[in-house]
Amino acid sequence: MKKVVIGMSGGVDSSVAALLLKKEGYDVIGLFMRNWDASINNDIEGNPTLNESICPQEQDYNDALSICNSIGIPLHRVDFVKEYWDYVFTYFLDELKKGRTPNPDIMCNKYIKFDMFLKEAKKLGADYIATGHYARLENGKLLRGIDTNKDQTYFLSQLNREQLKDVLFPIGNLEKPQVRKIAEEYNLITADKKDSTGICFIGERNFTKFLTNYLPNLPGKIVNINTNDIMGEHIGLMYYTIGQRRGLHIGGTRYRLYVVGKNLKDNILYVSDDEKEIYLYSDSCIVDTINWLGNSPLIKCTAKFRYRQEDNPVELEWLNETEIIVKYPQMVKSVTPGQACVFYSGDECLGGGIIKEVRKNQEKLWYL
């Protein structure tokens, strides 16, 4: 009997994934990862909740334990707090300092869920590891999950072939309503549990108050890029991303203002009230840290520059094995340094990289 170690998060997706593996006849072992020190936890308003009877992370563990007990599999617990800090959270903070918009979930998958977790699973004798991701693996290819609204290949794009070699995605062929229905049929306590949001493993909390524990606030001017008028004061460049419209707390213009760029040297946040949003559009970008999963480098494919974005047809100019110029003459809105650019050919995820520089007419956009 093949042994599978599955990552149990305390959510409905991993719960159903474990159940399906058990029903298929695998020897299933659950493994819960503790990746953040929640001994002093902040609630969604940023208030310390040290004296609460249980923190959200402990509740997730208790839910995972309940699920494992109900389907008859053991649950182990492992501490990756230091590794998460070293490989994911430090990267997250460094990118914010550079004025970029990072995606820590991608690095969490690369360094924690499919690296540290894999090594721990091997210690337990695993033939395979499994997770509750909405993705599929067929003939060594990483494919989108059947549920296009929940597909998570974007977040798996930095995994290499070796990391994906012995992985199972039990719910990749299911849609989310089907997953919840299965959980209800088997009376799993996570059937109606809300999906987690926020930073990977850190959870839901007031982002601004949370970050002040690690990075100092540096208020500065908000400048209208069209008129050069000072529109107000920002609370720190790290709190804003390209295309953002909410939370600027400024008005007095005909059209709603939106973020178009940052000047780190002078600590200026650039905004625009241009109705056509011309400052948000670019026609190419440089993507580095390339992780290519396709059989051979392609010249034409599609790409996502953000998770919820539609596929965009692109043309690739390979500078070297780890850096590409991605061209999209049809123009794309809000391509943002620090975000992932993920490549596809139909349902196949070809890999991805990190957006380094955004361009228009072959020139770097100075305000980004």
C-alpha positions as a printed NumPy array, in Angstrom:
array([[  0.   ,   0.   ,   0.   ],
       [  1.437,   3.367,  -1.073],
       [  1.881,   5.929,   1.69 ],
       [  0.723,   9.533,   1.152],
       [  1.499,  12.409,   3.505],
       [ -1.015,  15.205,   3.007],
       [ -0.764,  18.783,   4.193],
       [ -3.711,  19.416,   6.524],
       [ -4.559,  23.107,   6.906],
       [ -7.804,  22.77 ,   8.834],
       [ -9.793,  23.885,   5.786],
       [-12.368,  22.103,   3.66 ],
       [-10.081,  21.548,   0.643],
       [ -7.396,  19.56 ,   2.468],
       [-10.111,  17.768,   4.465],
       [-11.8  ,  16.431,   1.338],
       [ -8.453,  15.708,  -0.323],
       [ -7.478,  13.495,   2.63 ],
       [-10.855,  11.752,   2.582],
       [-10.59 ,  10.974,  -1.14 ],
       [ -7.079,   9.561,  -0.74 ],
       [ -8.286,   7.336,   2.092],
       [-11.206,   6.092,  -0.032],
       [ -8.816,   5.32 ,  -2.896],
       [ -6.926,   2.918,  -0.635],
       [ -3.778,   4.881,   0.176],
       [ -2.083,   4.716,   3.576],
       [ -2.728,   8.374,   4.464],
       [ -0.917,  10.459,   7.08 ],
       [ -1.853,  14.054,   7.847],
       [  0.802,  16.688,   8.525],
       [ -0.03 ,  20.105,   9.971],
       [  2.525,  22.882,   9.473],
       [  3.029,  25.618,  12.033],
       [  4.704,  28.379,  10.061],
       [  3.998,  31.492,  12.082],
       [  4.484,  32.267,  15.771],
       [  0.987,  33.181,  16.874],
       [  1.802,  33.394,  20.593],
       [  1.144,  37.127,  20.26 ],
       [ -1.545,  37.299,  17.636],
       [ -3.234,  40.407,  16.264],
       [ -6.884,  40.427,  15.324],
       [ -8.233,  41.94 ,  12.111],
       [ -8.158,  45.396,  13.742],
       [ -4.529,  44.966,  14.772],
       [ -5.256,  44.521,  18.496],
       [ -3.233,  41.953,  20.473],
       [ -5.236,  38.869,  21.381],
       [ -2.686,  37.068,  23.553],
       [ -5.243,  36.293,  26.251],
       [ -7.806,  34.758,  23.942],
       [ -8.669,  31.154,  24.752],
       [ -7.435,  30.014,  21.327],
       [ -5.756,  31.701,  18.379],
       [ -6.863,  31.065,  14.764],
       [ -3.835,  28.878,  14.04 ],
       [ -4.639,  26.605,  16.975],
       [ -8.256,  26.442,  15.835],
       [ -7.043,  25.304,  12.41 ],
       [ -4.948,  22.587,  14.056],
       [ -7.901,  21.433,  16.144],
       [-10.085,  21.312,  13.026],
       [ -7.418,  19.332,  11.172],
       [ -7.14 ,  16.922,  14.116],
       [-10.909,  16.469,  14.209],
       [-10.983,  15.704,  10.474],
       [ -8.141,  13.197,  10.726],
       [ -9.849,  11.452,  13.637],
       [-13.157,  11.293,  11.776],
       [-11.672,   9.684,   8.662],
       [ -9.271,   7.493,  10.589],
       [ -5.797,   8.794,   9.794],
       [ -3.012,  10.019,  12.097],
       [ -2.008,  13.686,  12.257],
       [  1.542,  14.87 ,  12.848],
       [  2.571,  18.441,  13.561],
       [  5.765,  20.152,  12.431],
       [  7.239,  23.586,  13.178],
       [  8.596,  25.596,  10.231],
       [  8.465,  29.02 ,  11.9  ],
       [ 12.176,  29.788,  11.364],
       [ 12.147,  28.523,   7.786],
       [  9.055,  30.545,   6.942],
       [ 10.673,  33.669,   8.374],
       [ 13.974,  33.088,   6.543],
       [ 12.638,  32.124,   3.127],
       [  9.202,  33.733,   2.833],
       [  8.547,  36.569,   5.251],
       [ 12.006,  38.146,   4.895],
       [ 11.553,  38.08 ,   1.101],
       [  8.132,  39.688,   1.551],
       [  9.561,  42.541,   3.642],
       [ 12.541,  43.083,   1.32 ],
       [ 10.258,  43.401,  -1.7  ],
       [  8.04 ,  45.911,   0.1  ],
       [ 11.119,  47.989,   0.944],
       [ 11.886,  48.142,  -2.792],
       [  8.405,  49.511,  -3.483],
       [  7.305,  46.29 ,  -5.179],
       [  4.165,  44.212,  -4.652],
       [  5.26 ,  40.68 ,  -3.692],
       [  3.243,  37.48 ,  -3.58 ],
       [  4.399,  35.509,  -0.509],
       [  2.079,  32.559,  -1.257],
       [  4.214,  31.644,  -4.276],
       [  7.396,  31.586,  -2.188],
       [  5.611,  29.686,   0.563],
       [  4.809,  26.929,  -1.927],
       [  8.361,  26.932,  -3.295],
       [ 10.26 ,  26.853,  -0.013],
       [  7.84 ,  25.486,   2.581],
       [  4.945,  23.377,   1.247],
       [  6.932,  21.637,  -1.489],
       [ 10.398,  21.695,   0.07 ],
       [ 10.51 ,  21.619,   3.868],
       [  7.203,  19.755,   3.949],
       [  8.449,  17.243,   1.359],
       [ 11.577,  16.505,   3.42 ],
       [  9.467,  15.97 ,   6.545],
       [  7.098,  13.704,   4.613],
       [ 10.011,  11.559,   3.435],
       [ 11.006,  11.074,   7.079],
       [  7.537,   9.61 ,   7.601],
       [  8.103,   7.173,   4.739],
       [  5.988,   8.95 ,   2.129],
       [  5.783,   7.629,  -1.409],
       [  3.787,  10.712,  -2.335],
       [  2.829,  14.04 ,  -0.855],
       [ -0.577,  15.646,  -1.409],
       [ -2.222,  19.017,  -0.902],
       [ -5.656,  20.543,  -1.354],
       [ -4.625,  22.737,  -4.274],
       [ -6.924,  23.137,  -7.278],
       [ -4.456,  21.871,  -9.889],
       [ -3.749,  18.714, -11.858],
       [ -0.706,  16.707, -12.892],
       [ -0.812,  14.585, -16.038],
       [  2.21 ,  12.982, -17.724],
       [  4.515,  15.267, -15.789],
       [  2.654,  18.405, -16.857],
       [  1.161,  20.896, -14.404],
       [ -2.405,  21.619, -15.548],
       [ -5.037,  24.081, -14.391],
       [ -7.658,  22.832, -11.972],
       [-11.042,  21.989, -13.494],
       [-12.597,  24.809, -11.472],
       [-11.295,  27.809, -13.417],
       [-12.444,  30.173, -10.659],
       [-10.328,  28.355,  -8.051],
       [ -7.388,  27.203, -10.205],
       [ -4.165,  27.641,  -8.2  ],
       [ -1.456,  26.889, -10.743],
       [ -0.522,  30.586, -10.613],
       [  0.73 ,  30.006,  -7.047],
       [  2.564,  26.787,  -8.036],
       [  4.485,  28.341, -10.917],
       [  7.846,  28.491,  -9.09 ],
       [  7.91 ,  24.741,  -8.37 ],
       [ 10.425,  22.72 , -10.363],
       [  9.889,  19.301, -11.93 ],
       [ 11.616,  17.518,  -9.057],
       [  9.26 ,  19.111,  -6.529],
       [  6.238,  18.009,  -8.579],
       [  7.47 ,  14.474,  -9.265],
       [  5.646,  12.647,  -6.455],
       [  2.731,  15.036,  -5.811],
       [ -0.996,  14.301,  -5.797],
       [ -3.733,  16.916,  -6.14 ],
       [ -6.867,  14.93 ,  -5.16 ],
       [ -9.376,  17.754,  -5.739],
       [ -7.922,  19.12 ,  -8.975],
       [-10.691,  17.444, -10.977],
       [-13.439,  18.898,  -8.797],
       [-15.182,  22.239,  -8.564],
       [-15.495,  23.983,  -5.208],
       [-19.238,  23.294,  -4.773],
       [-18.518,  19.584,  -5.295],
       [-15.822,  19.702,  -2.628],
       [-18.204,  21.257,  -0.106],
       [-20.92 ,  18.753,  -1.038],
       [-18.571,  15.824,  -0.35 ],
       [-17.632,  17.385,   2.992],
       [-21.325,  17.685,   3.875],
       [-22.074,  14.095,   2.832],
       [-19.367,  12.81 ,   5.172],
       [-20.252,  15.226,   7.975],
       [-16.843,  16.88 ,   8.001],
       [-16.769,  19.824,  10.4  ],
       [-15.025,  21.98 ,   7.789],
       [-17.856,  21.671,   5.241],
       [-19.042,  25.243,   5.815],
       [-15.753,  26.704,   7.028],
       [-14.853,  29.985,   5.356],
       [-11.849,  29.911,   3.034],
       [ -8.768,  31.573,   4.5  ],
       [ -7.619,  34.909,   3.09 ],
       [ -4.738,  37.282,   3.77 ],
       [ -1.019,  36.58 ,   3.769],
       [ -0.142,  32.878,   3.56 ],
       [ -0.175,  31.376,   7.095],
       [ -0.423,  34.763,   8.792],
       [ -4.133,  35.108,   8.187],
       [ -6.614,  37.945,   8.27 ],
       [ -5.543,  41.071,  10.109],
       [ -5.224,  44.812,   9.67 ],
       [ -2.402,  44.869,   7.117],
       [ -1.252,  48.415,   7.898],
       [ -1.023,  47.871,  11.658],
       [  0.577,  44.462,  11.175],
       [  3.392,  45.795,   8.971],
       [  4.303,  48.573,  11.4  ],
       [  5.751,  45.844,  13.623],
       [  8.408,  45.184,  10.97 ],
       [  8.769,  48.251,   8.73 ],
       [  8.648,  51.917,   9.758],
       [  5.954,  54.157,   8.328],
       [  7.452,  56.857,   6.109],
       [  4.668,  59.316,   5.188],
       [  5.142,  61.408,   2.069],
       [  3.444,  63.386,  -0.665],
       [  0.73 ,  62.139,  -2.998],
       [  1.246,  63.839,  -6.361],
       [ -1.108,  63.966,  -9.339],
       [  1.073,  62.798, -12.232],
       [ -1.04 ,  64.756, -14.738],
       [ -0.831,  68.174, -13.045],
       [  2.053,  67.754, -10.561],
       [ -0.307,  69.021,  -7.846],
       [  0.134,  67.724,  -4.299],
       [ -3.109,  65.906,  -3.494],
       [ -2.42 ,  64.81 ,   0.056],
       [ -0.135,  62.601,   2.144],
       [  0.402,  58.84 ,   1.947],
       [  1.129,  56.702,   5.022],
       [  4.043,  54.767,   3.474],
       [  4.705,  53.563,  -0.087],
       [  4.649,  49.899,   0.954],
       [  0.899,  50.058,   1.585],
       [ -0.043,  50.86 ,  -2.024],
       [ -0.067,  48.927,  -5.273],
       [ -0.484,  49.872,  -8.91 ],
       [ -4.095,  50.451,  -9.931],
       [ -5.313,  50.85 ,  -6.333],
       [ -8.326,  53.145,  -5.963],
       [ -9.525,  52.552,  -2.411],
       [ -7.914,  53.876,   0.74 ],
       [ -6.278,  56.966,  -0.749],
       [ -8.433,  59.314,   1.336],
       [ -8.222,  62.161,  -1.133],
       [-10.791,  63.769,  -3.393],
       [-11.582,  67.027,  -5.126],
       [-11.111,  65.784,  -8.694],
       [-13.566,  65.108, -11.469],
       [-12.558,  61.471, -11.806],
       [-11.636,  58.995,  -9.109],
       [ -7.906,  58.861,  -8.37 ],
       [ -5.879,  55.685,  -8.733],
       [ -2.25 ,  54.747,  -7.992],
       [  0.088,  54.731, -11.002],
       [  3.56 ,  54.642,  -9.466],
       [  6.068,  55.271,  -6.709],
       [  9.238,  57.327,  -6.361],
       [ 11.289,  55.622,  -3.638],
       [ 14.077,  58.204,  -3.691],
       [ 11.771,  61.15 ,  -2.981],
       [  9.086,  59.082,  -1.21 ],
       [  6.314,  60.183,  -3.583],
       [  3.161,  58.271,  -4.435],
       [  1.925,  59.108,  -7.93 ],
       [ -1.781,  59.072,  -8.693],
       [ -3.883,  59.966, -11.717],
       [ -7.433,  61.064, -12.398],
       [ -7.191,  60.422, -16.129],
       [-10.457,  58.893, -17.314],
       [ -8.71 ,  56.73 , -19.94 ],
       [ -6.255,  55.36 , -17.333],
       [ -3.382,  55.642, -19.8  ],
       [ -0.755,  55.446, -17.038],
       [ -1.909,  51.945, -16.065],
       [ -1.204,  50.399, -19.468],
       [  2.062,  48.916, -20.691],
       [  3.083,  46.845, -23.726],
       [  5.992,  44.798, -22.351],
       [  7.866,  43.873, -19.198],
       [ 11.043,  42.146, -18.11 ],
       [ 10.472,  39.005, -16.05 ],
       [ 13.302,  37.38 , -14.118],
       [ 13.666,  34.433, -11.712],
       [ 12.232,  32.289, -14.523],
       [ 11.168,  28.769, -13.591],
       [ 10.292,  26.988, -16.843],
       [  8.25 ,  23.784, -16.691],
       [  7.519,  23.424, -20.411],
       [  9.333,  20.884, -22.559],
       [ 11.111,  23.61 , -24.534],
       [ 11.223,  27.415, -24.499],
       [  8.363,  28.959, -26.449],
       [  8.088,  32.218, -28.344],
       [  4.3  ,  32.558, -28.127],
       [  1.933,  31.562, -25.329],
       [ -0.425,  33.268, -22.883],
       [  0.342,  34.858, -19.535],
       [ -1.317,  36.027, -16.335],
       [  0.207,  39.046, -14.615],
       [ -2.13 ,  38.735, -11.613],
       [ -3.996,  35.784, -10.138],
       [ -7.554,  36.75 , -11.07 ],
       [ -6.585,  38.146, -14.462],
       [ -7.679,  36.721, -17.803],
       [ -5.035,  35.094, -20.002],
       [ -3.172,  37.541, -22.238],
       [ -1.527,  36.489, -25.522],
       [  2.197,  37.275, -25.284],
       [  5.41 ,  36.92 , -27.241],
       [  8.592,  35.975, -25.394],
       [ 12.097,  37.222, -26.111],
       [ 14.518,  35.077, -24.118],
       [ 17.468,  37.088, -22.81 ],
       [ 18.889,  34.06 , -20.997],
       [ 17.558,  31.03 , -19.094],
       [ 16.275,  33.117, -16.194],
       [ 15.183,  36.389, -17.834],
       [ 12.599,  37.135, -20.536],
       [ 11.146,  40.199, -22.227],
       [  7.39 ,  39.594, -22.336],
       [  5.65 ,  41.528, -25.122],
       [  1.91 ,  42.25 , -25.341],
       [  1.276,  44.911, -28.024],
       [ -2.468,  44.85 , -27.295],
       [ -1.554,  46.611, -23.975],
       [ -2.321,  45.237, -20.526],
       [ -3.49 ,  47.149, -17.458],
       [ -1.739,  47.298, -14.068],
       [  1.282,  45.081, -14.71 ],
       [  3.167,  45.516, -11.444],
       [  6.817,  44.968, -10.397],
       [  7.12 ,  42.209,  -7.797],
       [  4.055,  40.311,  -8.949],
       [  4.306,  36.935, -10.672],
       [  4.008,  36.521, -14.428],
       [  2.807,  32.98 , -15.127],
       [  2.841,  31.373, -18.579],
       [  0.313,  28.963, -20.089],
       [ -0.288,  26.902, -23.193],
       [ -3.948,  26.001, -23.019],
       [ -4.44 ,  24.249, -19.673],
       [ -0.728,  23.6  , -19.165],
       [  1.158,  25.863, -16.771],
       [  4.574,  26.447, -18.342],
       [  6.061,  28.072, -15.236],
       [  6.646,  31.698, -14.432],
       [  8.834,  34.417, -12.995],
       [  8.752,  37.742, -11.163],
       [  8.031,  41.035, -12.929],
       [ 11.2  ,  43.123, -12.699],
       [ 10.496,  46.107, -14.96 ],
       [  7.451,  47.438, -16.827],
       [  7.785,  49.159, -20.221],
       [  5.894,  51.09 , -22.865],
       [  7.316,  51.743, -26.341],
       [ 10.502,  49.906, -25.304],
       [ 11.187,  52.351, -22.466],
       [ 10.928,  51.714, -18.738],
       [  8.009,  53.521, -17.166],
       [  9.806,  56.025, -14.954],
       [  7.001,  56.259, -12.409],
       [  6.997,  52.511, -11.639]])
